[in-house]
Structure formats: C-alpha cells, structure tokens
C-alpha cells in the first residue's frame, strides 16, 4: 500500500524535499491502486494545496499543531499508555516487529512515531497493512477529531487512513465526545504542565511552600489528557 508511505511523508515535518518532489508525489498517488478514483483525486488536491504554502509557514504550523501538548502527538503510545511503564514494553515489542520486517530505524525517532509506523506497514502485504491500521484506528479517529476541532486540514489524512483501515469507528462520534475537553496547547496549559513537573520533581519540598492547593487550582481544567482504552475496542477489531 504505497499510499501509506505518501501519507506518512505528509505527516512528517515539512521539508524542502517534499516541495521539490511534488510531481513525483502526484505521480505516486495516481499509481496507488488501493485508492479509489475519488481518493486519488482528493489526495492529489491535498498535496497540491499543501505544497503551495510557504515552507517556513508550513513548518511553523506543524510545530504548533503536533509539538505543543500531548493531545495531538504523533507518538501513538502517548494516546494509550501516557508515561506509564507499559509504554516502554510496547516500544520494545514494536521494535521487534520492525526488526522482523527488516526495518532499521535511526535514533532520531521513537518507534511509535506515526509516519515511521506507516513506513513499516508498507513492508507488509495489503491485508497485513489494513490490519495494522485497524490496530490504531481508535487513535486515528481521536487525532482526526482533534484536528477538526483545530480546523486543520491534516484531518483529511487521518480520515483517509481510517477509511483504508476498514474500521467502522465514526470520527463524528469521537468528536462529540471530546467537545468538552480542555486544550492542552494553550500557554496556560503548557505552563501548568511545566509547574506540575517541577512540583513532582521537588517532591515534599514543594508541599512545604504551602502553594500546592493554589497550584492545583491553576492546573485543574487546564489540561485534560484522555488516554484510550483499547480493551474497549469493539469485538472483531484487532488490538495492539
């Protein structure tokens, strides 16, 4: 499924190479047999519009969207395990899958980085690739919903991945469920996370200051992390 590699490139940090090789990208879209004619048309339009942006503007928008806060992180296990110890074992297991597929990764990216995972799925046959997408379909739906809440065109890519997975998860339903969640990419929310990390690091010393209650009031509602419980995946859908 070559389209997964294309979508992975579009979800990676915008680079000069992407702009320079736009014709090749469009040619690859036209040759992606797993896409319907309408999907090829829409993806080609997306690439054309995306590459019309100024590169620096695209990079700035990308950083603001995916690198601020955790709600829109492209690290898959962030949405399942957070900072729990289970995340480490999940990383080890995923790295094992990559090695079995003959895929070697460098030290720049964690193995659960979505574009890297999509690259891995391109090494599988079509059935396995779709299964791999279904494994992460709850995350894809969540990211799509959050992209829509932020009026981001990246939502189109997550919706396409969800469609290719064959999952029946409805993004509209997920979006309805997150309408009340607080944004975690605002200055106040980011400051609250930083302060929380400082208090955790300082331990009992922070409590001695008498400011813990005041801090909790500032922190409450500023960040609303939602971790997916894949054990709630409907019957018949694979889990990771």
PDB file of N, CA and C in Angstrom, residues 169-231:
ATOM      1  N   UNK A 169     -15.229   2.833  13.070  1.00  0.00           N
ATOM      2  CA  UNK A 169     -15.239   3.899  14.074  1.00  0.00           C
ATOM      3  C   UNK A 169     -15.626   5.209  13.396  1.00  0.00           C
ATOM      4  N   UNK A 170     -16.599   5.905  13.957  1.00  0.00           N
ATOM      5  CA  UNK A 170     -17.082   7.162  13.373  1.00  0.00           C
ATOM      6  C   UNK A 170     -16.382   8.345  14.029  1.00  0.00           C
ATOM      7  N   UNK A 171     -15.664   9.118  13.211  1.00  0.00           N
ATOM      8  CA  UNK A 171     -14.966  10.289  13.743  1.00  0.00           C
ATOM      9  C   UNK A 171     -15.950  11.278  14.359  1.00  0.00           C
ATOM     10  N   UNK A 172     -17.135  11.392  13.764  1.00  0.00           N
ATOM     11  CA  UNK A 172     -18.133  12.332  14.283  1.00  0.00           C
ATOM     12  C   UNK A 172     -18.507  11.992  15.720  1.00  0.00           C
ATOM     13  N   UNK A 173     -18.618  10.696  16.017  1.00  0.00           N
ATOM     14  CA  UNK A 173     -18.945  10.273  17.372  1.00  0.00           C
ATOM     15  C   UNK A 173     -17.819  10.617  18.332  1.00  0.00           C
ATOM     16  N   UNK A 174     -16.578  10.383  17.900  1.00  0.00           N
ATOM     17  CA  UNK A 174     -15.420  10.710  18.735  1.00  0.00           C
ATOM     18  C   UNK A 174     -15.355  12.213  18.969  1.00  0.00           C
ATOM     19  N   UNK A 175     -15.624  12.985  17.920  1.00  0.00           N
ATOM     20  CA  UNK A 175     -15.567  14.439  18.046  1.00  0.00           C
ATOM     21  C   UNK A 175     -16.587  14.946  19.055  1.00  0.00           C
ATOM     22  N   UNK A 176     -17.751  14.335  19.056  1.00  0.00           N
ATOM     23  CA  UNK A 176     -18.778  14.726  20.018  1.00  0.00           C
ATOM     24  C   UNK A 176     -18.297  14.459  21.436  1.00  0.00           C
ATOM     25  N   UNK A 177     -17.551  13.376  21.603  1.00  0.00           N
ATOM     26  CA  UNK A 177     -17.081  13.008  22.925  1.00  0.00           C
ATOM     27  C   UNK A 177     -15.964  13.880  23.463  1.00  0.00           C
ATOM     28  N   UNK A 178     -15.254  14.601  22.587  1.00  0.00           N
ATOM     29  CA  UNK A 178     -14.120  15.413  23.055  1.00  0.00           C
ATOM     30  C   UNK A 178     -14.441  16.907  23.081  1.00  0.00           C
ATOM     31  N   UNK A 179     -15.684  17.261  22.781  1.00  0.00           N
ATOM     32  CA  UNK A 179     -16.020  18.685  22.681  1.00  0.00           C
ATOM     33  C   UNK A 179     -15.744  19.443  23.977  1.00  0.00           C
ATOM     34  N   UNK A 180     -15.870  18.774  25.093  1.00  0.00           N
ATOM     35  CA  UNK A 180     -15.694  19.443  26.373  1.00  0.00           C
ATOM     36  C   UNK A 180     -14.278  19.336  26.927  1.00  0.00           C
ATOM     37  N   UNK A 181     -13.391  18.646  26.210  1.00  0.00           N
ATOM     38  CA  UNK A 181     -12.044  18.512  26.752  1.00  0.00           C
ATOM     39  C   UNK A 181     -11.282  19.822  26.605  1.00  0.00           C
ATOM     40  N   UNK A 182     -10.470  20.125  27.605  1.00  0.00           N
ATOM     41  CA  UNK A 182      -9.694  21.357  27.584  1.00  0.00           C
ATOM     42  C   UNK A 182      -8.509  21.220  26.638  1.00  0.00           C
ATOM     43  N   UNK A 183      -8.166  22.297  25.966  1.00  0.00           N
ATOM     44  CA  UNK A 183      -6.990  22.302  25.091  1.00  0.00           C
ATOM     45  C   UNK A 183      -5.737  22.211  25.957  1.00  0.00           C
ATOM     46  N   UNK A 184      -4.769  21.428  25.518  1.00  0.00           N
ATOM     47  CA  UNK A 184      -3.523  21.315  26.277  1.00  0.00           C
ATOM     48  C   UNK A 184      -2.359  22.000  25.574  1.00  0.00           C
ATOM     49  N   UNK A 185      -2.688  22.847  24.563  1.00  0.00           N
ATOM     50  CA  UNK A 185      -1.625  23.536  23.828  1.00  0.00           C
ATOM     51  C   UNK A 185      -1.672  25.045  24.033  1.00  0.00           C
ATOM     52  N   UNK A 186      -2.481  25.502  24.983  1.00  0.00           N
ATOM     53  CA  UNK A 186      -2.534  26.936  25.273  1.00  0.00           C
ATOM     54  C   UNK A 186      -1.369  27.300  26.189  1.00  0.00           C
ATOM     55  N   UNK A 187      -0.961  28.573  26.216  1.00  0.00           N
ATOM     56  CA  UNK A 187       0.119  28.972  27.120  1.00  0.00           C
ATOM     57  C   UNK A 187      -0.163  28.603  28.576  1.00  0.00           C
ATOM     58  N   UNK A 188      -1.405  28.802  29.025  1.00  0.00           N
ATOM     59  CA  UNK A 188      -1.754  28.477  30.407  1.00  0.00           C
ATOM     60  C   UNK A 188      -1.620  26.982  30.675  1.00  0.00           C
ATOM     61  N   UNK A 189      -2.070  26.161  29.712  1.00  0.00           N
ATOM     62  CA  UNK A 189      -1.986  24.708  29.893  1.00  0.00           C
ATOM     63  C   UNK A 189      -0.538  24.242  29.898  1.00  0.00           C
ATOM     64  N   UNK A 190       0.280  24.791  28.996  1.00  0.00           N
ATOM     65  CA  UNK A 190       1.683  24.391  28.937  1.00  0.00           C
ATOM     66  C   UNK A 190       2.427  24.820  30.196  1.00  0.00           C
ATOM     67  N   UNK A 191       2.105  26.001  30.705  1.00  0.00           N
ATOM     68  CA  UNK A 191       2.715  26.461  31.959  1.00  0.00           C
ATOM     69  C   UNK A 191       2.322  25.548  33.108  1.00  0.00           C
ATOM     70  N   UNK A 192       1.056  25.117  33.109  1.00  0.00           N
ATOM     71  CA  UNK A 192       0.577  24.257  34.181  1.00  0.00           C
ATOM     72  C   UNK A 192       1.302  22.918  34.173  1.00  0.00           C
ATOM     73  N   UNK A 193       1.531  22.362  32.982  1.00  0.00           N
ATOM     74  CA  UNK A 193       2.266  21.109  32.877  1.00  0.00           C
ATOM     75  C   UNK A 193       3.679  21.281  33.391  1.00  0.00           C
ATOM     76  N   UNK A 194       4.314  22.398  33.018  1.00  0.00           N
ATOM     77  CA  UNK A 194       5.684  22.658  33.468  1.00  0.00           C
ATOM     78  C   UNK A 194       5.730  22.765  34.987  1.00  0.00           C
ATOM     79  N   UNK A 195       4.767  23.483  35.560  1.00  0.00           N
ATOM     80  CA  UNK A 195       4.734  23.641  37.013  1.00  0.00           C
ATOM     81  C   UNK A 195       4.484  22.307  37.695  1.00  0.00           C
ATOM     82  N   UNK A 196       3.623  21.480  37.102  1.00  0.00           N
ATOM     83  CA  UNK A 196       3.335  20.167  37.675  1.00  0.00           C
ATOM     84  C   UNK A 196       4.591  19.313  37.687  1.00  0.00           C
ATOM     85  N   UNK A 197       5.380  19.387  36.615  1.00  0.00           N
ATOM     86  CA  UNK A 197       6.616  18.614  36.553  1.00  0.00           C
ATOM     87  C   UNK A 197       7.600  19.086  37.612  1.00  0.00           C
ATOM     88  N   UNK A 198       7.651  20.396  37.846  1.00  0.00           N
ATOM     89  CA  UNK A 198       8.540  20.929  38.872  1.00  0.00           C
ATOM     90  C   UNK A 198       8.133  20.446  40.252  1.00  0.00           C
ATOM     91  N   UNK A 199       6.841  20.457  40.534  1.00  0.00           N
ATOM     92  CA  UNK A 199       6.356  20.027  41.842  1.00  0.00           C
ATOM     93  C   UNK A 199       6.633  18.546  42.054  1.00  0.00           C
ATOM     94  N   UNK A 200       6.438  17.740  41.008  1.00  0.00           N
ATOM     95  CA  UNK A 200       6.717  16.313  41.109  1.00  0.00           C
ATOM     96  C   UNK A 200       8.194  16.074  41.376  1.00  0.00           C
ATOM     97  N   UNK A 201       9.038  16.844  40.718  1.00  0.00           N
ATOM     98  CA  UNK A 201      10.479  16.694  40.879  1.00  0.00           C
ATOM     99  C   UNK A 201      10.920  17.091  42.281  1.00  0.00           C
ATOM    100  N   UNK A 202      10.348  18.188  42.808  1.00  0.00           N
ATOM    101  CA  UNK A 202      10.749  18.691  44.112  1.00  0.00           C
ATOM    102  C   UNK A 202      10.196  17.845  45.260  1.00  0.00           C
ATOM    103  N   UNK A 203       9.131  17.104  44.991  1.00  0.00           N
ATOM    104  CA  UNK A 203       8.588  16.204  45.998  1.00  0.00           C
ATOM    105  C   UNK A 203       8.040  16.934  47.199  1.00  0.00           C
ATOM    106  N   UNK A 204       8.406  16.464  48.398  1.00  0.00           N
ATOM    107  CA  UNK A 204       7.845  17.016  49.620  1.00  0.00           C
ATOM    108  C   UNK A 204       8.227  18.474  49.803  1.00  0.00           C
ATOM    109  N   UNK A 205       9.333  18.888  49.241  1.00  0.00           N
ATOM    110  CA  UNK A 205       9.768  20.269  49.383  1.00  0.00           C
ATOM    111  C   UNK A 205       8.722  21.224  48.835  1.00  0.00           C
ATOM    112  N   UNK A 206       8.025  20.806  47.762  1.00  0.00           N
ATOM    113  CA  UNK A 206       7.027  21.674  47.168  1.00  0.00           C
ATOM    114  C   UNK A 206       5.853  21.853  48.099  1.00  0.00           C
ATOM    115  N   UNK A 207       5.505  20.811  48.865  1.00  0.00           N
ATOM    116  CA  UNK A 207       4.369  20.898  49.764  1.00  0.00           C
ATOM    117  C   UNK A 207       4.656  21.859  50.898  1.00  0.00           C
ATOM    118  N   UNK A 208       5.922  21.966  51.264  1.00  0.00           N
ATOM    119  CA  UNK A 208       6.276  22.838  52.373  1.00  0.00           C
ATOM    120  C   UNK A 208       6.035  24.292  52.052  1.00  0.00           C
ATOM    121  N   UNK A 209       5.969  24.623  50.774  1.00  0.00           N
ATOM    122  CA  UNK A 209       5.794  26.015  50.392  1.00  0.00           C
ATOM    123  C   UNK A 209       4.384  26.500  50.650  1.00  0.00           C
ATOM    124  N   UNK A 210       3.436  25.556  50.793  1.00  0.00           N
ATOM    125  CA  UNK A 210       2.057  25.951  51.035  1.00  0.00           C
ATOM    126  C   UNK A 210       1.323  26.346  49.777  1.00  0.00           C
ATOM    127  N   UNK A 211       1.966  26.186  48.621  1.00  0.00           N
ATOM    128  CA  UNK A 211       1.348  26.629  47.372  1.00  0.00           C
ATOM    129  C   UNK A 211       0.671  25.494  46.618  1.00  0.00           C
ATOM    130  N   UNK A 212       0.649  24.286  47.164  1.00  0.00           N
ATOM    131  CA  UNK A 212       0.145  23.141  46.422  1.00  0.00           C
ATOM    132  C   UNK A 212      -1.324  23.325  46.054  1.00  0.00           C
ATOM    133  N   UNK A 213      -2.125  23.797  46.994  1.00  0.00           N
ATOM    134  CA  UNK A 213      -3.545  23.970  46.711  1.00  0.00           C
ATOM    135  C   UNK A 213      -3.756  25.003  45.621  1.00  0.00           C
ATOM    136  N   UNK A 214      -3.015  26.100  45.709  1.00  0.00           N
ATOM    137  CA  UNK A 214      -3.137  27.150  44.691  1.00  0.00           C
ATOM    138  C   UNK A 214      -2.737  26.612  43.334  1.00  0.00           C
ATOM    139  N   UNK A 215      -1.675  25.806  43.313  1.00  0.00           N
ATOM    140  CA  UNK A 215      -1.225  25.238  42.043  1.00  0.00           C
ATOM    141  C   UNK A 215      -2.290  24.321  41.462  1.00  0.00           C
ATOM    142  N   UNK A 216      -2.869  23.487  42.296  1.00  0.00           N
ATOM    143  CA  UNK A 216      -3.865  22.549  41.811  1.00  0.00           C
ATOM    144  C   UNK A 216      -5.050  23.282  41.216  1.00  0.00           C
ATOM    145  N   UNK A 217      -5.393  24.424  41.779  1.00  0.00           N
ATOM    146  CA  UNK A 217      -6.496  25.207  41.242  1.00  0.00           C
ATOM    147  C   UNK A 217      -6.137  25.748  39.867  1.00  0.00           C
ATOM    148  N   UNK A 218      -4.876  26.150  39.691  1.00  0.00           N
ATOM    149  CA  UNK A 218      -4.454  26.653  38.385  1.00  0.00           C
ATOM    150  C   UNK A 218      -4.415  25.520  37.372  1.00  0.00           C
ATOM    151  N   UNK A 219      -3.987  24.348  37.847  1.00  0.00           N
ATOM    152  CA  UNK A 219      -3.807  23.212  36.946  1.00  0.00           C
ATOM    153  C   UNK A 219      -5.127  22.558  36.565  1.00  0.00           C
ATOM    154  N   UNK A 220      -6.090  22.580  37.483  1.00  0.00           N
ATOM    155  CA  UNK A 220      -7.365  21.906  37.235  1.00  0.00           C
ATOM    156  C   UNK A 220      -8.059  22.495  36.021  1.00  0.00           C
ATOM    157  N   UNK A 221      -8.408  21.634  35.077  1.00  0.00           N
ATOM    158  CA  UNK A 221      -9.130  22.077  33.892  1.00  0.00           C
ATOM    159  C   UNK A 221      -8.234  22.614  32.799  1.00  0.00           C
ATOM    160  N   UNK A 222      -6.974  22.884  33.121  1.00  0.00           N
ATOM    161  CA  UNK A 222      -6.082  23.430  32.100  1.00  0.00           C
ATOM    162  C   UNK A 222      -5.677  22.367  31.093  1.00  0.00           C
ATOM    163  N   UNK A 223      -5.524  21.160  31.579  1.00  0.00           N
ATOM    164  CA  UNK A 223      -5.133  20.060  30.711  1.00  0.00           C
ATOM    165  C   UNK A 223      -6.060  18.886  30.976  1.00  0.00           C
ATOM    166  N   UNK A 224      -6.576  18.307  29.931  1.00  0.00           N
ATOM    167  CA  UNK A 224      -7.482  17.164  30.097  1.00  0.00           C
ATOM    168  C   UNK A 224      -6.992  16.002  29.254  1.00  0.00           C
ATOM    169  N   UNK A 225      -5.915  15.332  29.705  1.00  0.00           N
ATOM    170  CA  UNK A 225      -5.407  14.218  28.900  1.00  0.00           C
ATOM    171  C   UNK A 225      -6.414  13.087  28.859  1.00  0.00           C
ATOM    172  N   UNK A 226      -6.621  12.538  27.674  1.00  0.00           N
ATOM    173  CA  UNK A 226      -7.510  11.399  27.518  1.00  0.00           C
ATOM    174  C   UNK A 226      -6.716  10.256  26.926  1.00  0.00           C
ATOM    175  N   UNK A 227      -6.614   9.178  27.679  1.00  0.00           N
ATOM    176  CA  UNK A 227      -5.886   8.017  27.182  1.00  0.00           C
ATOM    177  C   UNK A 227      -6.890   6.967  26.735  1.00  0.00           C
ATOM    178  N   UNK A 228      -6.670   6.436  25.564  1.00  0.00           N
ATOM    179  CA  UNK A 228      -7.575   5.446  25.004  1.00  0.00           C
ATOM    180  C   UNK A 228      -7.425   4.116  25.726  1.00  0.00           C
ATOM    181  N   UNK A 229      -8.538   3.456  25.955  1.00  0.00           N
ATOM    182  CA  UNK A 229      -8.526   2.112  26.499  1.00  0.00           C
ATOM    183  C   UNK A 229      -8.844   1.155  25.362  1.00  0.00           C
ATOM    184  N   UNK A 230      -7.819   0.553  24.801  1.00  0.00           N
ATOM    185  CA  UNK A 230      -8.027  -0.319  23.655  1.00  0.00           C
ATOM    186  C   UNK A 230      -8.710  -1.625  24.050  1.00  0.00           C
ATOM    187  N   UNK A 231      -8.840  -1.875  25.360  1.00  0.00           N
ATOM    188  CA  UNK A 231      -9.602  -3.037  25.793  1.00  0.00           C
ATOM    189  C   UNK A 231     -11.085  -2.849  25.507  1.00  0.00           C
TER     190      UNK A 231
END
